[in-house]
Amino acid sequence: MHRFLLISCLALAACGTPYERCNREAARFYADALQEQSRISRDLARGFTYVTEWETRRRWQLCGIYYEHPHYCWRTESEPVTRRVPVRPYELHRRLDEIGAALPQLGRDAAAGQAECRRRFPAEVAAQTPPQG
């Protein structure tokens, strides 16, 4: 029981303080937009993207040994297969334009949310501010 309690406390501590979680949540949409913009730019520069699909295959495998003789049967397995797919430049450029138009507002929203977090958790802000002198 004590181990479970200790592991639970460590898992909660790994999530960060309420102030840090508030900051992450406030800037989440802005950070996601920047990540998507970076991914799209990378795909455009490369000319292709990767797509992972699951394929189901049947394999002839050893199922067991009966009376000292091997017994084989068909087994169905699903496995990921990653393929290169050419990009559609027109769609990606359009999406980049949309993200570029939305970024300023998302940045303002993130800054306002982080200001709200500083207002809600002043003690943690003071504890994280380095002493000046």
PDB file of C-alpha atoms in Angstrom:
ATOM      1  CA  MET A   1       0.000   0.000   0.000  1.00  0.00           C
ATOM      2  CA  HIS A   2       2.825   2.367   0.857  1.00  0.00           C
ATOM      3  CA  ARG A   3       4.497   1.682  -2.487  1.00  0.00           C
ATOM      4  CA  PHE A   4       1.308   2.496  -4.372  1.00  0.00           C
ATOM      5  CA  LEU A   5       0.941   5.748  -2.441  1.00  0.00           C
ATOM      6  CA  LEU A   6       4.563   6.692  -3.104  1.00  0.00           C
ATOM      7  CA  ILE A   7       4.258   5.941  -6.836  1.00  0.00           C
ATOM      8  CA  SER A   8       1.017   7.932  -7.037  1.00  0.00           C
ATOM      9  CA  CYS A   9       2.638  10.942  -5.354  1.00  0.00           C
ATOM     10  CA  LEU A  10       5.632  10.777  -7.704  1.00  0.00           C
ATOM     11  CA  ALA A  11       3.340  10.577 -10.736  1.00  0.00           C
ATOM     12  CA  LEU A  12       1.420  13.634  -9.561  1.00  0.00           C
ATOM     13  CA  ALA A  13       4.617  15.566  -8.894  1.00  0.00           C
ATOM     14  CA  ALA A  14       5.821  14.794 -12.424  1.00  0.00           C
ATOM     15  CA  CYS A  15       2.818  16.635 -13.857  1.00  0.00           C
ATOM     16  CA  GLY A  16       4.114  19.986 -12.551  1.00  0.00           C
ATOM     17  CA  THR A  17       2.723  22.573 -10.229  1.00  0.00           C
ATOM     18  CA  PRO A  18      -0.742  24.031 -10.755  1.00  0.00           C
ATOM     19  CA  TYR A  19       0.898  27.197 -12.121  1.00  0.00           C
ATOM     20  CA  GLU A  20       2.951  25.211 -14.658  1.00  0.00           C
ATOM     21  CA  ARG A  21      -0.098  23.199 -15.734  1.00  0.00           C
ATOM     22  CA  CYS A  22      -2.098  26.416 -16.099  1.00  0.00           C
ATOM     23  CA  ASN A  23       0.664  27.947 -18.250  1.00  0.00           C
ATOM     24  CA  ARG A  24       0.886  24.840 -20.449  1.00  0.00           C
ATOM     25  CA  GLU A  25      -2.872  24.768 -20.921  1.00  0.00           C
ATOM     26  CA  ALA A  26      -2.998  28.501 -21.727  1.00  0.00           C
ATOM     27  CA  ALA A  27      -0.362  28.175 -24.466  1.00  0.00           C
ATOM     28  CA  ARG A  28      -1.460  24.777 -25.786  1.00  0.00           C
ATOM     29  CA  PHE A  29      -3.267  25.969 -28.937  1.00  0.00           C
ATOM     30  CA  TYR A  30      -0.449  28.372 -29.837  1.00  0.00           C
ATOM     31  CA  ALA A  31       2.187  25.645 -29.371  1.00  0.00           C
ATOM     32  CA  ASP A  32       0.100  23.167 -31.401  1.00  0.00           C
ATOM     33  CA  ALA A  33      -0.220  25.689 -34.259  1.00  0.00           C
ATOM     34  CA  LEU A  34       3.547  26.291 -34.256  1.00  0.00           C
ATOM     35  CA  GLN A  35       4.190  22.528 -34.324  1.00  0.00           C
ATOM     36  CA  GLU A  36       1.784  22.031 -37.217  1.00  0.00           C
ATOM     37  CA  GLN A  37       3.343  24.931 -39.120  1.00  0.00           C
ATOM     38  CA  SER A  38       6.772  23.348 -38.651  1.00  0.00           C
ATOM     39  CA  ARG A  39       5.537  19.911 -39.751  1.00  0.00           C
ATOM     40  CA  ILE A  40       3.861  21.308 -42.871  1.00  0.00           C
ATOM     41  CA  SER A  41       6.980  23.270 -43.820  1.00  0.00           C
ATOM     42  CA  ARG A  42       9.079  20.125 -43.416  1.00  0.00           C
ATOM     43  CA  ASP A  43       6.674  18.092 -45.569  1.00  0.00           C
ATOM     44  CA  LEU A  44       6.655  20.759 -48.285  1.00  0.00           C
ATOM     45  CA  ALA A  45      10.446  20.913 -48.347  1.00  0.00           C
ATOM     46  CA  ARG A  46      10.683  17.113 -48.561  1.00  0.00           C
ATOM     47  CA  GLY A  47       7.862  16.679 -51.044  1.00  0.00           C
ATOM     48  CA  PHE A  48       6.297  13.760 -49.183  1.00  0.00           C
ATOM     49  CA  THR A  49       4.923  12.798 -45.801  1.00  0.00           C
ATOM     50  CA  TYR A  50       4.724   9.535 -43.882  1.00  0.00           C
ATOM     51  CA  VAL A  51       1.451   7.709 -43.287  1.00  0.00           C
ATOM     52  CA  THR A  52       1.168   4.755 -40.914  1.00  0.00           C
ATOM     53  CA  GLU A  53      -1.588   2.234 -41.545  1.00  0.00           C
ATOM     54  CA  TRP A  54      -2.381  -1.054 -39.857  1.00  0.00           C
ATOM     55  CA  GLU A  55      -2.402  -4.117 -42.070  1.00  0.00           C
ATOM     56  CA  THR A  56      -3.803  -7.480 -41.107  1.00  0.00           C
ATOM     57  CA  ARG A  57      -1.863 -10.487 -42.288  1.00  0.00           C
ATOM     58  CA  ARG A  58      -2.166 -14.206 -41.817  1.00  0.00           C
ATOM     59  CA  ARG A  59       0.911 -16.203 -40.865  1.00  0.00           C
ATOM     60  CA  TRP A  60       1.551 -19.925 -40.710  1.00  0.00           C
ATOM     61  CA  GLN A  61       2.923 -20.463 -37.203  1.00  0.00           C
ATOM     62  CA  LEU A  62       3.650 -23.141 -34.678  1.00  0.00           C
ATOM     63  CA  CYS A  63       0.586 -23.283 -32.432  1.00  0.00           C
ATOM     64  CA  GLY A  64       1.701 -26.005 -30.089  1.00  0.00           C
ATOM     65  CA  ILE A  65       3.096 -29.458 -29.718  1.00  0.00           C
ATOM     66  CA  TYR A  66       0.666 -32.358 -29.378  1.00  0.00           C
ATOM     67  CA  TYR A  67       1.879 -35.830 -28.564  1.00  0.00           C
ATOM     68  CA  GLU A  68       5.457 -34.728 -29.313  1.00  0.00           C
ATOM     69  CA  HIS A  69       4.516 -33.517 -32.826  1.00  0.00           C
ATOM     70  CA  PRO A  70       4.442 -29.859 -33.888  1.00  0.00           C
ATOM     71  CA  HIS A  71       1.036 -28.449 -34.742  1.00  0.00           C
ATOM     72  CA  TYR A  72       0.881 -25.468 -37.153  1.00  0.00           C
ATOM     73  CA  CYS A  73      -2.044 -23.135 -37.784  1.00  0.00           C
ATOM     74  CA  TRP A  74      -2.892 -19.790 -39.352  1.00  0.00           C
ATOM     75  CA  ARG A  75      -2.662 -16.769 -37.027  1.00  0.00           C
ATOM     76  CA  THR A  76      -3.981 -13.321 -37.857  1.00  0.00           C
ATOM     77  CA  GLU A  77      -1.749 -10.416 -36.835  1.00  0.00           C
ATOM     78  CA  SER A  78      -2.041  -6.676 -37.313  1.00  0.00           C
ATOM     79  CA  GLU A  79       1.114  -4.659 -37.755  1.00  0.00           C
ATOM     80  CA  PRO A  80       1.890  -1.038 -38.601  1.00  0.00           C
ATOM     81  CA  VAL A  81       3.178  -0.266 -42.073  1.00  0.00           C
ATOM     82  CA  THR A  82       4.657   3.188 -42.744  1.00  0.00           C
ATOM     83  CA  ARG A  83       4.604   4.506 -46.296  1.00  0.00           C
ATOM     84  CA  ARG A  84       5.757   7.663 -48.012  1.00  0.00           C
ATOM     85  CA  VAL A  85       2.905   9.607 -49.591  1.00  0.00           C
ATOM     86  CA  PRO A  86       3.390  12.600 -51.919  1.00  0.00           C
ATOM     87  CA  VAL A  87       2.042  15.877 -50.552  1.00  0.00           C
ATOM     88  CA  ARG A  88      -0.513  18.134 -52.179  1.00  0.00           C
ATOM     89  CA  PRO A  89       1.321  21.487 -52.244  1.00  0.00           C
ATOM     90  CA  TYR A  90      -1.785  23.584 -52.882  1.00  0.00           C
ATOM     91  CA  GLU A  91      -3.563  22.227 -49.789  1.00  0.00           C
ATOM     92  CA  LEU A  92      -0.478  22.562 -47.596  1.00  0.00           C
ATOM     93  CA  HIS A  93       0.171  26.155 -48.703  1.00  0.00           C
ATOM     94  CA  ARG A  94      -3.464  26.986 -48.004  1.00  0.00           C
ATOM     95  CA  ARG A  95      -3.162  25.436 -44.535  1.00  0.00           C
ATOM     96  CA  LEU A  96       0.070  27.361 -43.879  1.00  0.00           C
ATOM     97  CA  ASP A  97      -1.730  30.587 -44.795  1.00  0.00           C
ATOM     98  CA  GLU A  98      -4.571  29.732 -42.395  1.00  0.00           C
ATOM     99  CA  ILE A  99      -2.132  29.017 -39.578  1.00  0.00           C
ATOM    100  CA  GLY A 100      -0.169  32.191 -40.330  1.00  0.00           C
ATOM    101  CA  ALA A 101      -3.373  34.223 -40.126  1.00  0.00           C
ATOM    102  CA  ALA A 102      -4.419  32.560 -36.844  1.00  0.00           C
ATOM    103  CA  LEU A 103      -1.031  32.743 -35.059  1.00  0.00           C
ATOM    104  CA  PRO A 104      -1.214  36.406 -33.953  1.00  0.00           C
ATOM    105  CA  GLN A 105      -4.588  35.893 -32.257  1.00  0.00           C
ATOM    106  CA  LEU A 106      -3.467  32.582 -30.740  1.00  0.00           C
ATOM    107  CA  GLY A 107      -0.359  34.333 -29.387  1.00  0.00           C
ATOM    108  CA  ARG A 108      -2.468  37.071 -27.807  1.00  0.00           C
ATOM    109  CA  ASP A 109      -4.804  34.471 -26.292  1.00  0.00           C
ATOM    110  CA  ALA A 110      -1.831  32.534 -24.896  1.00  0.00           C
ATOM    111  CA  ALA A 111      -0.329  35.693 -23.380  1.00  0.00           C
ATOM    112  CA  ALA A 112      -3.677  36.609 -21.803  1.00  0.00           C
ATOM    113  CA  GLY A 113      -4.063  33.083 -20.424  1.00  0.00           C
ATOM    114  CA  GLN A 114      -0.566  33.123 -18.962  1.00  0.00           C
ATOM    115  CA  ALA A 115      -1.251  36.523 -17.376  1.00  0.00           C
ATOM    116  CA  GLU A 116      -4.365  35.000 -15.826  1.00  0.00           C
ATOM    117  CA  CYS A 117      -2.228  32.124 -14.504  1.00  0.00           C
ATOM    118  CA  ARG A 118       0.187  34.618 -12.924  1.00  0.00           C
ATOM    119  CA  ARG A 119      -2.780  36.351 -11.311  1.00  0.00           C
ATOM    120  CA  ARG A 120      -4.239  33.072  -9.997  1.00  0.00           C
ATOM    121  CA  PHE A 121      -0.951  31.694  -8.604  1.00  0.00           C
ATOM    122  CA  PRO A 122       1.059  34.682  -7.287  1.00  0.00           C
ATOM    123  CA  ALA A 123       2.929  32.626  -4.683  1.00  0.00           C
ATOM    124  CA  GLU A 124       4.350  30.245  -7.285  1.00  0.00           C
ATOM    125  CA  VAL A 125       5.305  33.141  -9.562  1.00  0.00           C
ATOM    126  CA  ALA A 126       7.224  34.762  -6.684  1.00  0.00           C
ATOM    127  CA  ALA A 127       8.933  31.444  -5.889  1.00  0.00           C
ATOM    128  CA  GLN A 128      10.060  31.004  -9.526  1.00  0.00           C
ATOM    129  CA  THR A 129      11.335  34.567  -9.933  1.00  0.00           C
ATOM    130  CA  PRO A 130      15.119  34.700  -9.373  1.00  0.00           C
ATOM    131  CA  PRO A 131      16.341  37.202  -6.775  1.00  0.00           C
ATOM    132  CA  GLN A 132      17.718  40.419  -8.236  1.00  0.00           C
ATOM    133  CA  GLY A 133      20.813  42.063  -6.953  1.00  0.00           C
TER     134      GLY A 133
END
